[in-house]
Amino acid sequence: MQYFVARRKFQQARKPYDVRDVIEQYSQGHLNMMVRIKELQRRLDGTLGKPGMFLPGKGEDKEYPTIGARMIRMEDKMTRSQLKSEEFLQRGITEKHSSCFYRKRVNCDVNAA
C-alpha cells in the first residue's frame, strides 16, 4: 500500500505543470502582451497621428500636433510655393515676350536670362 502511495506522489511530482496552470500562465502572458501592444499603438497614434485623421474635411484646418500633420502642412506650403514660383516665372516670360513684340526689338531673345 505504501508503495502505491509513494508511486502516485512520485508521478505527480514528475509532472512539471498542471494543465490549468499552463493555461493561466498563457492567459496572463497574452494579456500582458496585449496591454503592451495597445500602449505602443497609443504612443504611435500620439506621435504620427491616426490613419484617417488627415483627410480633408469641409475646409477646416485642424492643427494636430503630430508629425504626420506637420508633414502634410509642410507639403502643402511647398506645393503653394512651387505654384507661386511657376506663376511668377510664367508672368516674367510672358511679359518679356510681349515687351519684345510691342517694342519691335530685333535682338530680343526670350530664352536669355
PDB file of N, CA and C in Angstrom:
ATOM      1  N   MET A   1       0.811  -1.180   0.000  1.00  0.00           N
ATOM      2  CA  MET A   1       0.000   0.000   0.000  1.00  0.00           C
ATOM      3  C   MET A   1       0.868   1.263   0.000  1.00  0.00           C
ATOM      4  N   GLN A   2       1.893   1.294   0.817  1.00  0.00           N
ATOM      5  CA  GLN A   2       2.806   2.428   0.871  1.00  0.00           C
ATOM      6  C   GLN A   2       3.499   2.621  -0.478  1.00  0.00           C
ATOM      7  N   TYR A   3       3.760   1.557  -1.141  1.00  0.00           N
ATOM      8  CA  TYR A   3       4.418   1.611  -2.454  1.00  0.00           C
ATOM      9  C   TYR A   3       3.538   2.362  -3.439  1.00  0.00           C
ATOM     10  N   PHE A   4       2.243   2.064  -3.478  1.00  0.00           N
ATOM     11  CA  PHE A   4       1.349   2.706  -4.432  1.00  0.00           C
ATOM     12  C   PHE A   4       1.188   4.197  -4.131  1.00  0.00           C
ATOM     13  N   VAL A   5       1.136   4.559  -2.865  1.00  0.00           N
ATOM     14  CA  VAL A   5       1.034   5.970  -2.479  1.00  0.00           C
ATOM     15  C   VAL A   5       2.307   6.716  -2.895  1.00  0.00           C
ATOM     16  N   ALA A   6       3.459   6.119  -2.631  1.00  0.00           N
ATOM     17  CA  ALA A   6       4.730   6.735  -2.989  1.00  0.00           C
ATOM     18  C   ALA A   6       4.859   6.860  -4.503  1.00  0.00           C
ATOM     19  N   ARG A   7       4.410   5.832  -5.223  1.00  0.00           N
ATOM     20  CA  ARG A   7       4.486   5.857  -6.681  1.00  0.00           C
ATOM     21  C   ARG A   7       3.590   6.968  -7.241  1.00  0.00           C
ATOM     22  N   ARG A   8       2.383   7.131  -6.688  1.00  0.00           N
ATOM     23  CA  ARG A   8       1.472   8.170  -7.151  1.00  0.00           C
ATOM     24  C   ARG A   8       2.042   9.559  -6.864  1.00  0.00           C
ATOM     25  N   LYS A   9       2.619   9.772  -5.682  1.00  0.00           N
ATOM     26  CA  LYS A   9       3.240  11.051  -5.345  1.00  0.00           C
ATOM     27  C   LYS A   9       4.431  11.336  -6.258  1.00  0.00           C
ATOM     28  N   PHE A  10       5.188  10.306  -6.573  1.00  0.00           N
ATOM     29  CA  PHE A  10       6.336  10.474  -7.458  1.00  0.00           C
ATOM     30  C   PHE A  10       5.881  10.868  -8.849  1.00  0.00           C
ATOM     31  N   GLN A  11       4.838  10.258  -9.339  1.00  0.00           N
ATOM     32  CA  GLN A  11       4.323  10.594 -10.670  1.00  0.00           C
ATOM     33  C   GLN A  11       3.771  12.016 -10.699  1.00  0.00           C
ATOM     34  N   GLN A  12       3.109  12.433  -9.634  1.00  0.00           N
ATOM     35  CA  GLN A  12       2.598  13.802  -9.571  1.00  0.00           C
ATOM     36  C   GLN A  12       3.742  14.815  -9.473  1.00  0.00           C
ATOM     37  N   ALA A  13       4.790  14.466  -8.755  1.00  0.00           N
ATOM     38  CA  ALA A  13       5.943  15.358  -8.641  1.00  0.00           C
ATOM     39  C   ALA A  13       6.681  15.446  -9.965  1.00  0.00           C
ATOM     40  N   ARG A  14       6.640  14.356 -10.731  1.00  0.00           N
ATOM     41  CA  ARG A  14       7.314  14.341 -12.017  1.00  0.00           C
ATOM     42  C   ARG A  14       6.619  15.234 -13.038  1.00  0.00           C
ATOM     43  N   LYS A  15       5.315  15.405 -12.921  1.00  0.00           N
ATOM     44  CA  LYS A  15       4.585  16.293 -13.816  1.00  0.00           C
ATOM     45  C   LYS A  15       4.976  17.728 -13.480  1.00  0.00           C
ATOM     46  N   PRO A  16       5.570  18.424 -14.422  1.00  0.00           N
ATOM     47  CA  PRO A  16       6.033  19.773 -14.093  1.00  0.00           C
ATOM     48  C   PRO A  16       4.898  20.773 -13.909  1.00  0.00           C
ATOM     49  N   TYR A  17       3.835  20.660 -14.713  1.00  0.00           N
ATOM     50  CA  TYR A  17       2.771  21.655 -14.662  1.00  0.00           C
ATOM     51  C   TYR A  17       1.426  20.983 -14.781  1.00  0.00           C
ATOM     52  N   ASP A  18       0.473  21.589 -14.149  1.00  0.00           N
ATOM     53  CA  ASP A  18      -0.908  21.177 -14.333  1.00  0.00           C
ATOM     54  C   ASP A  18      -1.431  21.934 -15.558  1.00  0.00           C
ATOM     55  N   VAL A  19      -2.393  21.368 -16.241  1.00  0.00           N
ATOM     56  CA  VAL A  19      -2.936  21.991 -17.440  1.00  0.00           C
ATOM     57  C   VAL A  19      -3.554  23.349 -17.108  1.00  0.00           C
ATOM     58  N   ARG A  20      -4.235  23.438 -15.984  1.00  0.00           N
ATOM     59  CA  ARG A  20      -4.835  24.709 -15.593  1.00  0.00           C
ATOM     60  C   ARG A  20      -3.771  25.776 -15.355  1.00  0.00           C
ATOM     61  N   ASP A  21      -2.663  25.398 -14.750  1.00  0.00           N
ATOM     62  CA  ASP A  21      -1.582  26.364 -14.516  1.00  0.00           C
ATOM     63  C   ASP A  21      -1.005  26.860 -15.831  1.00  0.00           C
ATOM     64  N   VAL A  22      -0.826  25.943 -16.785  1.00  0.00           N
ATOM     65  CA  VAL A  22      -0.281  26.334 -18.088  1.00  0.00           C
ATOM     66  C   VAL A  22      -1.230  27.309 -18.777  1.00  0.00           C
ATOM     67  N   ILE A  23      -2.521  27.016 -18.764  1.00  0.00           N
ATOM     68  CA  ILE A  23      -3.494  27.896 -19.413  1.00  0.00           C
ATOM     69  C   ILE A  23      -3.536  29.255 -18.713  1.00  0.00           C
ATOM     70  N   GLU A  24      -3.473  29.250 -17.400  1.00  0.00           N
ATOM     71  CA  GLU A  24      -3.492  30.509 -16.649  1.00  0.00           C
ATOM     72  C   GLU A  24      -2.260  31.353 -16.957  1.00  0.00           C
ATOM     73  N   GLN A  25      -1.088  30.734 -17.002  1.00  0.00           N
ATOM     74  CA  GLN A  25       0.135  31.472 -17.319  1.00  0.00           C
ATOM     75  C   GLN A  25       0.093  31.999 -18.751  1.00  0.00           C
ATOM     76  N   TYR A  26      -0.433  31.203 -19.670  1.00  0.00           N
ATOM     77  CA  TYR A  26      -0.554  31.638 -21.056  1.00  0.00           C
ATOM     78  C   TYR A  26      -1.496  32.839 -21.147  1.00  0.00           C
ATOM     79  N   SER A  27      -2.622  32.769 -20.431  1.00  0.00           N
ATOM     80  CA  SER A  27      -3.590  33.870 -20.464  1.00  0.00           C
ATOM     81  C   SER A  27      -2.985  35.151 -19.894  1.00  0.00           C
ATOM     82  N   GLN A  28      -2.242  35.033 -18.810  1.00  0.00           N
ATOM     83  CA  GLN A  28      -1.603  36.214 -18.226  1.00  0.00           C
ATOM     84  C   GLN A  28      -0.554  36.794 -19.170  1.00  0.00           C
ATOM     85  N   GLY A  29       0.220  35.917 -19.796  1.00  0.00           N
ATOM     86  CA  GLY A  29       1.226  36.399 -20.753  1.00  0.00           C
ATOM     87  C   GLY A  29       0.577  37.071 -21.950  1.00  0.00           C
ATOM     88  N   HIS A  30      -0.521  36.483 -22.438  1.00  0.00           N
ATOM     89  CA  HIS A  30      -1.221  37.057 -23.582  1.00  0.00           C
ATOM     90  C   HIS A  30      -1.823  38.413 -23.216  1.00  0.00           C
ATOM     91  N   LEU A  31      -2.414  38.519 -22.045  1.00  0.00           N
ATOM     92  CA  LEU A  31      -2.986  39.787 -21.583  1.00  0.00           C
ATOM     93  C   LEU A  31      -1.902  40.853 -21.447  1.00  0.00           C
ATOM     94  N   ASN A  32      -0.760  40.476 -20.892  1.00  0.00           N
ATOM     95  CA  ASN A  32       0.358  41.405 -20.740  1.00  0.00           C
ATOM     96  C   ASN A  32       0.837  41.885 -22.112  1.00  0.00           C
ATOM     97  N   MET A  33       0.918  40.954 -23.069  1.00  0.00           N
ATOM     98  CA  MET A  33       1.346  41.325 -24.420  1.00  0.00           C
ATOM     99  C   MET A  33       0.338  42.278 -25.066  1.00  0.00           C
ATOM    100  N   MET A  34      -0.952  42.030 -24.897  1.00  0.00           N
ATOM    101  CA  MET A  34      -1.969  42.897 -25.485  1.00  0.00           C
ATOM    102  C   MET A  34      -1.928  44.294 -24.868  1.00  0.00           C
ATOM    103  N   VAL A  35      -1.673  44.387 -23.574  1.00  0.00           N
ATOM    104  CA  VAL A  35      -1.555  45.691 -22.921  1.00  0.00           C
ATOM    105  C   VAL A  35      -0.372  46.458 -23.498  1.00  0.00           C
ATOM    106  N   ARG A  36       0.734  45.771 -23.702  1.00  0.00           N
ATOM    107  CA  ARG A  36       1.915  46.442 -24.277  1.00  0.00           C
ATOM    108  C   ARG A  36       1.656  46.894 -25.704  1.00  0.00           C
ATOM    109  N   ILE A  37       0.967  46.067 -26.488  1.00  0.00           N
ATOM    110  CA  ILE A  37       0.655  46.435 -27.872  1.00  0.00           C
ATOM    111  C   ILE A  37      -0.259  47.658 -27.903  1.00  0.00           C
ATOM    112  N   LYS A  38      -1.271  47.688 -27.038  1.00  0.00           N
ATOM    113  CA  LYS A  38      -2.169  48.846 -27.002  1.00  0.00           C
ATOM    114  C   LYS A  38      -1.427  50.111 -26.589  1.00  0.00           C
ATOM    115  N   GLU A  39      -0.520  49.992 -25.637  1.00  0.00           N
ATOM    116  CA  GLU A  39       0.263  51.152 -25.206  1.00  0.00           C
ATOM    117  C   GLU A  39       1.154  51.657 -26.344  1.00  0.00           C
ATOM    118  N   LEU A  40       1.762  50.733 -27.067  1.00  0.00           N
ATOM    119  CA  LEU A  40       2.596  51.111 -28.205  1.00  0.00           C
ATOM    120  C   LEU A  40       1.758  51.775 -29.292  1.00  0.00           C
ATOM    121  N   GLN A  41       0.563  51.220 -29.566  1.00  0.00           N
ATOM    122  CA  GLN A  41      -0.319  51.819 -30.570  1.00  0.00           C
ATOM    123  C   GLN A  41      -0.761  53.211 -30.147  1.00  0.00           C
ATOM    124  N   ARG A  42      -1.043  53.403 -28.873  1.00  0.00           N
ATOM    125  CA  ARG A  42      -1.431  54.719 -28.369  1.00  0.00           C
ATOM    126  C   ARG A  42      -0.305  55.729 -28.545  1.00  0.00           C
ATOM    127  N   ARG A  43       0.913  55.285 -28.251  1.00  0.00           N
ATOM    128  CA  ARG A  43       2.051  56.193 -28.402  1.00  0.00           C
ATOM    129  C   ARG A  43       2.301  56.531 -29.872  1.00  0.00           C
ATOM    130  N   LEU A  44       2.143  55.551 -30.764  1.00  0.00           N
ATOM    131  CA  LEU A  44       2.303  55.823 -32.192  1.00  0.00           C
ATOM    132  C   LEU A  44       1.226  56.775 -32.698  1.00  0.00           C
ATOM    133  N   ASP A  45      -0.017  56.578 -32.250  1.00  0.00           N
ATOM    134  CA  ASP A  45      -1.095  57.478 -32.656  1.00  0.00           C
ATOM    135  C   ASP A  45      -0.840  58.893 -32.159  1.00  0.00           C
ATOM    136  N   GLY A  46      -0.258  59.019 -30.978  1.00  0.00           N
ATOM    137  CA  GLY A  46       0.053  60.341 -30.457  1.00  0.00           C
ATOM    138  C   GLY A  46       1.173  61.016 -31.204  1.00  0.00           C
ATOM    139  N   THR A  47       2.115  60.232 -31.704  1.00  0.00           N
ATOM    140  CA  THR A  47       3.264  60.796 -32.414  1.00  0.00           C
ATOM    141  C   THR A  47       2.971  61.011 -33.888  1.00  0.00           C
ATOM    142  N   LEU A  48       2.522  59.963 -34.565  1.00  0.00           N
ATOM    143  CA  LEU A  48       2.311  60.046 -36.008  1.00  0.00           C
ATOM    144  C   LEU A  48       0.910  60.483 -36.387  1.00  0.00           C
ATOM    145  N   GLY A  49      -0.053  60.207 -35.546  1.00  0.00           N
ATOM    146  CA  GLY A  49      -1.442  60.523 -35.854  1.00  0.00           C
ATOM    147  C   GLY A  49      -2.167  59.283 -36.339  1.00  0.00           C
ATOM    148  N   LYS A  50      -3.465  59.265 -36.126  1.00  0.00           N
ATOM    149  CA  LYS A  50      -4.263  58.129 -36.579  1.00  0.00           C
ATOM    150  C   LYS A  50      -4.376  58.170 -38.089  1.00  0.00           C
ATOM    151  N   PRO A  51      -4.535  57.002 -38.734  1.00  0.00           N
ATOM    152  CA  PRO A  51      -4.516  56.959 -40.209  1.00  0.00           C
ATOM    153  C   PRO A  51      -5.547  57.843 -40.890  1.00  0.00           C
ATOM    154  N   GLY A  52      -6.765  57.971 -40.390  1.00  0.00           N
ATOM    155  CA  GLY A  52      -7.789  58.730 -41.099  1.00  0.00           C
ATOM    156  C   GLY A  52      -7.944  60.162 -40.660  1.00  0.00           C
ATOM    157  N   MET A  53      -7.095  60.653 -39.785  1.00  0.00           N
ATOM    158  CA  MET A  53      -7.328  61.974 -39.215  1.00  0.00           C
ATOM    159  C   MET A  53      -6.856  63.113 -40.109  1.00  0.00           C
ATOM    160  N   PHE A  54      -6.180  62.832 -41.211  1.00  0.00           N
ATOM    161  CA  PHE A  54      -5.658  63.902 -42.057  1.00  0.00           C
ATOM    162  C   PHE A  54      -6.452  64.076 -43.342  1.00  0.00           C
ATOM    163  N   LEU A  55      -7.587  63.429 -43.442  1.00  0.00           N
ATOM    164  CA  LEU A  55      -8.406  63.600 -44.632  1.00  0.00           C
ATOM    165  C   LEU A  55      -8.999  64.999 -44.639  1.00  0.00           C
ATOM    166  N   PRO A  56      -9.061  65.630 -45.811  1.00  0.00           N
ATOM    167  CA  PRO A  56      -9.599  66.994 -45.857  1.00  0.00           C
ATOM    168  C   PRO A  56     -11.064  67.002 -45.451  1.00  0.00           C
ATOM    169  N   GLY A  57     -11.404  67.934 -44.586  1.00  0.00           N
ATOM    170  CA  GLY A  57     -12.779  67.978 -44.104  1.00  0.00           C
ATOM    171  C   GLY A  57     -13.378  69.360 -44.162  1.00  0.00           C
ATOM    172  N   LYS A  58     -14.248  69.621 -45.081  1.00  0.00           N
ATOM    173  CA  LYS A  58     -15.088  70.825 -45.154  1.00  0.00           C
ATOM    174  C   LYS A  58     -14.324  72.129 -44.981  1.00  0.00           C
ATOM    175  N   GLY A  59     -13.121  72.208 -45.487  1.00  0.00           N
ATOM    176  CA  GLY A  59     -12.373  73.451 -45.486  1.00  0.00           C
ATOM    177  C   GLY A  59     -11.819  73.890 -44.157  1.00  0.00           C
ATOM    178  N   GLU A  60     -11.888  73.059 -43.147  1.00  0.00           N
ATOM    179  CA  GLU A  60     -11.368  73.471 -41.845  1.00  0.00           C
ATOM    180  C   GLU A  60      -9.962  72.922 -41.661  1.00  0.00           C
ATOM    181  N   ASP A  61      -9.095  73.726 -41.125  1.00  0.00           N
ATOM    182  CA  ASP A  61      -7.708  73.323 -40.898  1.00  0.00           C
ATOM    183  C   ASP A  61      -7.551  72.935 -39.438  1.00  0.00           C
ATOM    184  N   LYS A  62      -7.412  71.668 -39.189  1.00  0.00           N
ATOM    185  CA  LYS A  62      -7.256  71.196 -37.822  1.00  0.00           C
ATOM    186  C   LYS A  62      -5.768  71.164 -37.497  1.00  0.00           C
ATOM    187  N   GLU A  63      -5.384  71.817 -36.452  1.00  0.00           N
ATOM    188  CA  GLU A  63      -3.983  71.895 -36.056  1.00  0.00           C
ATOM    189  C   GLU A  63      -3.625  70.729 -35.138  1.00  0.00           C
ATOM    190  N   TYR A  64      -3.318  69.581 -35.726  1.00  0.00           N
ATOM    191  CA  TYR A  64      -2.892  68.437 -34.932  1.00  0.00           C
ATOM    192  C   TYR A  64      -1.394  68.557 -34.667  1.00  0.00           C
ATOM    193  N   PRO A  65      -0.954  68.330 -33.453  1.00  0.00           N
ATOM    194  CA  PRO A  65       0.471  68.462 -33.135  1.00  0.00           C
ATOM    195  C   PRO A  65       1.252  67.166 -33.384  1.00  0.00           C
ATOM    196  N   THR A  66       0.942  66.465 -34.459  1.00  0.00           N
ATOM    197  CA  THR A  66       1.637  65.208 -34.730  1.00  0.00           C
ATOM    198  C   THR A  66       2.592  65.389 -35.891  1.00  0.00           C
ATOM    199  N   ILE A  67       3.495  64.448 -36.020  1.00  0.00           N
ATOM    200  CA  ILE A  67       4.476  64.516 -37.111  1.00  0.00           C
ATOM    201  C   ILE A  67       3.783  64.415 -38.459  1.00  0.00           C
ATOM    202  N   GLY A  68       2.779  63.525 -38.542  1.00  0.00           N
ATOM    203  CA  GLY A  68       2.052  63.374 -39.802  1.00  0.00           C
ATOM    204  C   GLY A  68       1.369  64.660 -40.225  1.00  0.00           C
ATOM    205  N   ALA A  69       0.727  65.341 -39.277  1.00  0.00           N
ATOM    206  CA  ALA A  69       0.046  66.596 -39.594  1.00  0.00           C
ATOM    207  C   ALA A  69       1.050  67.670 -39.990  1.00  0.00           C
ATOM    208  N   ARG A  70       2.156  67.713 -39.298  1.00  0.00           N
ATOM    209  CA  ARG A  70       3.189  68.700 -39.637  1.00  0.00           C
ATOM    210  C   ARG A  70       3.756  68.444 -41.028  1.00  0.00           C
ATOM    211  N   MET A  71       3.948  67.175 -41.372  1.00  0.00           N
ATOM    212  CA  MET A  71       4.457  66.852 -42.714  1.00  0.00           C
ATOM    213  C   MET A  71       3.460  67.273 -43.789  1.00  0.00           C
ATOM    214  N   ILE A  72       2.179  67.028 -43.554  1.00  0.00           N
ATOM    215  CA  ILE A  72       1.163  67.403 -44.542  1.00  0.00           C
ATOM    216  C   ILE A  72       1.110  68.920 -44.698  1.00  0.00           C
ATOM    217  N   ARG A  73       1.168  69.655 -43.588  1.00  0.00           N
ATOM    218  CA  ARG A  73       1.172  71.120 -43.682  1.00  0.00           C
ATOM    219  C   ARG A  73       2.405  71.614 -44.442  1.00  0.00           C
ATOM    220  N   MET A  74       3.562  70.993 -44.186  1.00  0.00           N
ATOM    221  CA  MET A  74       4.784  71.390 -44.883  1.00  0.00           C
ATOM    222  C   MET A  74       4.680  71.095 -46.382  1.00  0.00           C
ATOM    223  N   GLU A  75       4.122  69.932 -46.737  1.00  0.00           N
ATOM    224  CA  GLU A  75       3.939  69.602 -48.152  1.00  0.00           C
ATOM    225  C   GLU A  75       2.996  70.591 -48.824  1.00  0.00           C
ATOM    226  N   ASP A  76       1.937  70.997 -48.124  1.00  0.00           N
ATOM    227  CA  ASP A  76       1.016  71.990 -48.685  1.00  0.00           C
ATOM    228  C   ASP A  76       1.727  73.321 -48.925  1.00  0.00           C
ATOM    229  N   LYS A  77       2.529  73.750 -47.974  1.00  0.00           N
ATOM    230  CA  LYS A  77       3.263  75.007 -48.136  1.00  0.00           C
ATOM    231  C   LYS A  77       4.243  74.921 -49.303  1.00  0.00           C
ATOM    232  N   MET A  78       4.910  73.773 -49.431  1.00  0.00           N
ATOM    233  CA  MET A  78       5.859  73.619 -50.536  1.00  0.00           C
ATOM    234  C   MET A  78       5.141  73.629 -51.885  1.00  0.00           C
ATOM    235  N   THR A  79       3.968  72.993 -51.945  1.00  0.00           N
ATOM    236  CA  THR A  79       3.197  72.974 -53.189  1.00  0.00           C
ATOM    237  C   THR A  79       2.753  74.380 -53.557  1.00  0.00           C
ATOM    238  N   ARG A  80       2.243  75.140 -52.570  1.00  0.00           N
ATOM    239  CA  ARG A  80       1.834  76.516 -52.847  1.00  0.00           C
ATOM    240  C   ARG A  80       3.014  77.373 -53.293  1.00  0.00           C
ATOM    241  N   SER A  81       4.160  77.176 -52.650  1.00  0.00           N
ATOM    242  CA  SER A  81       5.354  77.928 -53.028  1.00  0.00           C
ATOM    243  C   SER A  81       5.780  77.596 -54.455  1.00  0.00           C
ATOM    244  N   GLN A  82       5.715  76.326 -54.798  1.00  0.00           N
ATOM    245  CA  GLN A  82       6.084  75.915 -56.150  1.00  0.00           C
ATOM    246  C   GLN A  82       5.125  76.507 -57.185  1.00  0.00           C
ATOM    247  N   LEU A  83       3.834  76.508 -56.878  1.00  0.00           N
ATOM    248  CA  LEU A  83       2.864  77.091 -57.804  1.00  0.00           C
ATOM    249  C   LEU A  83       3.096  78.586 -57.980  1.00  0.00           C
ATOM    250  N   LYS A  84       3.406  79.289 -56.876  1.00  0.00           N
ATOM    251  CA  LYS A  84       3.668  80.727 -56.973  1.00  0.00           C
ATOM    252  C   LYS A  84       4.906  81.005 -57.803  1.00  0.00           C
ATOM    253  N   SER A  85       5.963  80.220 -57.586  1.00  0.00           N
ATOM    254  CA  SER A  85       7.185  80.449 -58.347  1.00  0.00           C
ATOM    255  C   SER A  85       6.970  80.157 -59.830  1.00  0.00           C
ATOM    256  N   GLU A  86       6.185  79.113 -60.132  1.00  0.00           N
ATOM    257  CA  GLU A  86       5.888  78.846 -61.541  1.00  0.00           C
ATOM    258  C   GLU A  86       5.059  79.970 -62.150  1.00  0.00           C
ATOM    259  N   GLU A  87       4.132  80.520 -61.360  1.00  0.00           N
ATOM    260  CA  GLU A  87       3.308  81.622 -61.848  1.00  0.00           C
ATOM    261  C   GLU A  87       4.163  82.863 -62.115  1.00  0.00           C
ATOM    262  N   PHE A  88       5.073  83.190 -61.191  1.00  0.00           N
ATOM    263  CA  PHE A  88       5.962  84.334 -61.402  1.00  0.00           C
ATOM    264  C   PHE A  88       6.859  84.122 -62.607  1.00  0.00           C
ATOM    265  N   LEU A  89       7.365  82.922 -62.750  1.00  0.00           N
ATOM    266  CA  LEU A  89       8.229  82.615 -63.889  1.00  0.00           C
ATOM    267  C   LEU A  89       7.451  82.746 -65.191  1.00  0.00           C
ATOM    268  N   GLN A  90       6.228  82.230 -65.192  1.00  0.00           N
ATOM    269  CA  GLN A  90       5.403  82.321 -66.400  1.00  0.00           C
ATOM    270  C   GLN A  90       5.065  83.771 -66.720  1.00  0.00           C
ATOM    271  N   ARG A  91       4.772  84.577 -65.694  1.00  0.00           N
ATOM    272  CA  ARG A  91       4.498  86.000 -65.924  1.00  0.00           C
ATOM    273  C   ARG A  91       5.729  86.713 -66.479  1.00  0.00           C
ATOM    274  N   GLY A  92       6.880  86.367 -65.948  1.00  0.00           N
ATOM    275  CA  GLY A  92       8.108  87.011 -66.417  1.00  0.00           C
ATOM    276  C   GLY A  92       8.393  86.690 -67.864  1.00  0.00           C
ATOM    277  N   ILE A  93       8.204  85.435 -68.248  1.00  0.00           N
ATOM    278  CA  ILE A  93       8.438  85.053 -69.645  1.00  0.00           C
ATOM    279  C   ILE A  93       7.410  85.727 -70.544  1.00  0.00           C
ATOM    280  N   THR A  94       6.157  85.769 -70.128  1.00  0.00           N
ATOM    281  CA  THR A  94       5.101  86.378 -70.935  1.00  0.00           C
ATOM    282  C   THR A  94       5.337  87.875 -71.091  1.00  0.00           C
ATOM    283  N   GLU A  95       5.696  88.549 -69.995  1.00  0.00           N
ATOM    284  CA  GLU A  95       5.936  89.998 -70.066  1.00  0.00           C
ATOM    285  C   GLU A  95       7.143  90.306 -70.935  1.00  0.00           C
ATOM    286  N   LYS A  96       8.190  89.482 -70.829  1.00  0.00           N
ATOM    287  CA  LYS A  96       9.381  89.728 -71.630  1.00  0.00           C
ATOM    288  C   LYS A  96       9.066  89.520 -73.103  1.00  0.00           C
ATOM    289  N   HIS A  97       8.293  88.464 -73.394  1.00  0.00           N
ATOM    290  CA  HIS A  97       7.939  88.178 -74.780  1.00  0.00           C
ATOM    291  C   HIS A  97       7.032  89.269 -75.336  1.00  0.00           C
ATOM    292  N   SER A  98       6.058  89.727 -74.543  1.00  0.00           N
ATOM    293  CA  SER A  98       5.137  90.763 -75.034  1.00  0.00           C
ATOM    294  C   SER A  98       5.853  92.102 -75.185  1.00  0.00           C
ATOM    295  N   SER A  99       6.802  92.409 -74.285  1.00  0.00           N
ATOM    296  CA  SER A  99       7.516  93.669 -74.422  1.00  0.00           C
ATOM    297  C   SER A  99       8.384  93.661 -75.667  1.00  0.00           C
ATOM    298  N   CYS A 100       8.932  92.508 -76.023  1.00  0.00           N
ATOM    299  CA  CYS A 100       9.716  92.406 -77.253  1.00  0.00           C
ATOM    300  C   CYS A 100       8.817  92.604 -78.466  1.00  0.00           C
ATOM    301  N   PHE A 101       7.608  92.054 -78.378  1.00  0.00           N
ATOM    302  CA  PHE A 101       6.697  92.172 -79.515  1.00  0.00           C
ATOM    303  C   PHE A 101       6.236  93.610 -79.708  1.00  0.00           C
ATOM    304  N   TYR A 102       5.883  94.281 -78.612  1.00  0.00           N
ATOM    305  CA  TYR A 102       5.359  95.632 -78.722  1.00  0.00           C
ATOM    306  C   TYR A 102       6.451  96.638 -79.045  1.00  0.00           C
ATOM    307  N   ARG A 103       7.631  96.444 -78.568  1.00  0.00           N
ATOM    308  CA  ARG A 103       8.710  97.394 -78.841  1.00  0.00           C
ATOM    309  C   ARG A 103       9.373  97.109 -80.185  1.00  0.00           C
ATOM    310  N   LYS A 104       9.059  95.976 -80.751  1.00  0.00           N
ATOM    311  CA  LYS A 104       9.586  95.565 -82.057  1.00  0.00           C
ATOM    312  C   LYS A 104      11.099  95.592 -82.072  1.00  0.00           C
ATOM    313  N   ARG A 105      11.659  94.999 -81.048  1.00  0.00           N
ATOM    314  CA  ARG A 105      13.120  94.888 -80.997  1.00  0.00           C
ATOM    315  C   ARG A 105      13.566  93.773 -81.922  1.00  0.00           C
ATOM    316  N   VAL A 106      14.653  93.965 -82.506  1.00  0.00           N
ATOM    317  CA  VAL A 106      15.182  92.948 -83.409  1.00  0.00           C
ATOM    318  C   VAL A 106      15.993  91.927 -82.632  1.00  0.00           C
ATOM    319  N   ASN A 107      16.769  92.321 -81.656  1.00  0.00           N
ATOM    320  CA  ASN A 107      17.643  91.421 -80.920  1.00  0.00           C
ATOM    321  C   ASN A 107      17.060  91.026 -79.543  1.00  0.00           C
ATOM    322  N   CYS A 108      15.814  90.721 -79.507  1.00  0.00           N
ATOM    323  CA  CYS A 108      15.178  90.339 -78.231  1.00  0.00           C
ATOM    324  C   CYS A 108      15.108  88.821 -78.153  1.00  0.00           C
ATOM    325  N   ASP A 109      15.857  88.234 -77.213  1.00  0.00           N
ATOM    326  CA  ASP A 109      15.886  86.789 -77.047  1.00  0.00           C
ATOM    327  C   ASP A 109      15.041  86.418 -75.824  1.00  0.00           C
ATOM    328  N   VAL A 110      13.999  85.627 -76.010  1.00  0.00           N
ATOM    329  CA  VAL A 110      13.087  85.269 -74.937  1.00  0.00           C
ATOM    330  C   VAL A 110      13.770  84.323 -73.948  1.00  0.00           C
ATOM    331  N   ASN A 111      14.642  83.464 -74.420  1.00  0.00           N
ATOM    332  CA  ASN A 111      15.278  82.452 -73.562  1.00  0.00           C
ATOM    333  C   ASN A 111      16.468  83.002 -72.795  1.00  0.00           C
ATOM    334  N   ALA A 112      16.896  84.212 -73.064  1.00  0.00           N
ATOM    335  CA  ALA A 112      18.040  84.771 -72.336  1.00  0.00           C
ATOM    336  C   ALA A 112      17.624  85.135 -70.926  1.00  0.00           C
ATOM    337  N   ALA A 113      18.476  84.858 -69.989  1.00  0.00           N
ATOM    338  CA  ALA A 113      18.133  85.132 -68.592  1.00  0.00           C
ATOM    339  C   ALA A 113      18.576  86.489 -68.180  1.00  0.00           C
TER     340      ALA A 113
END
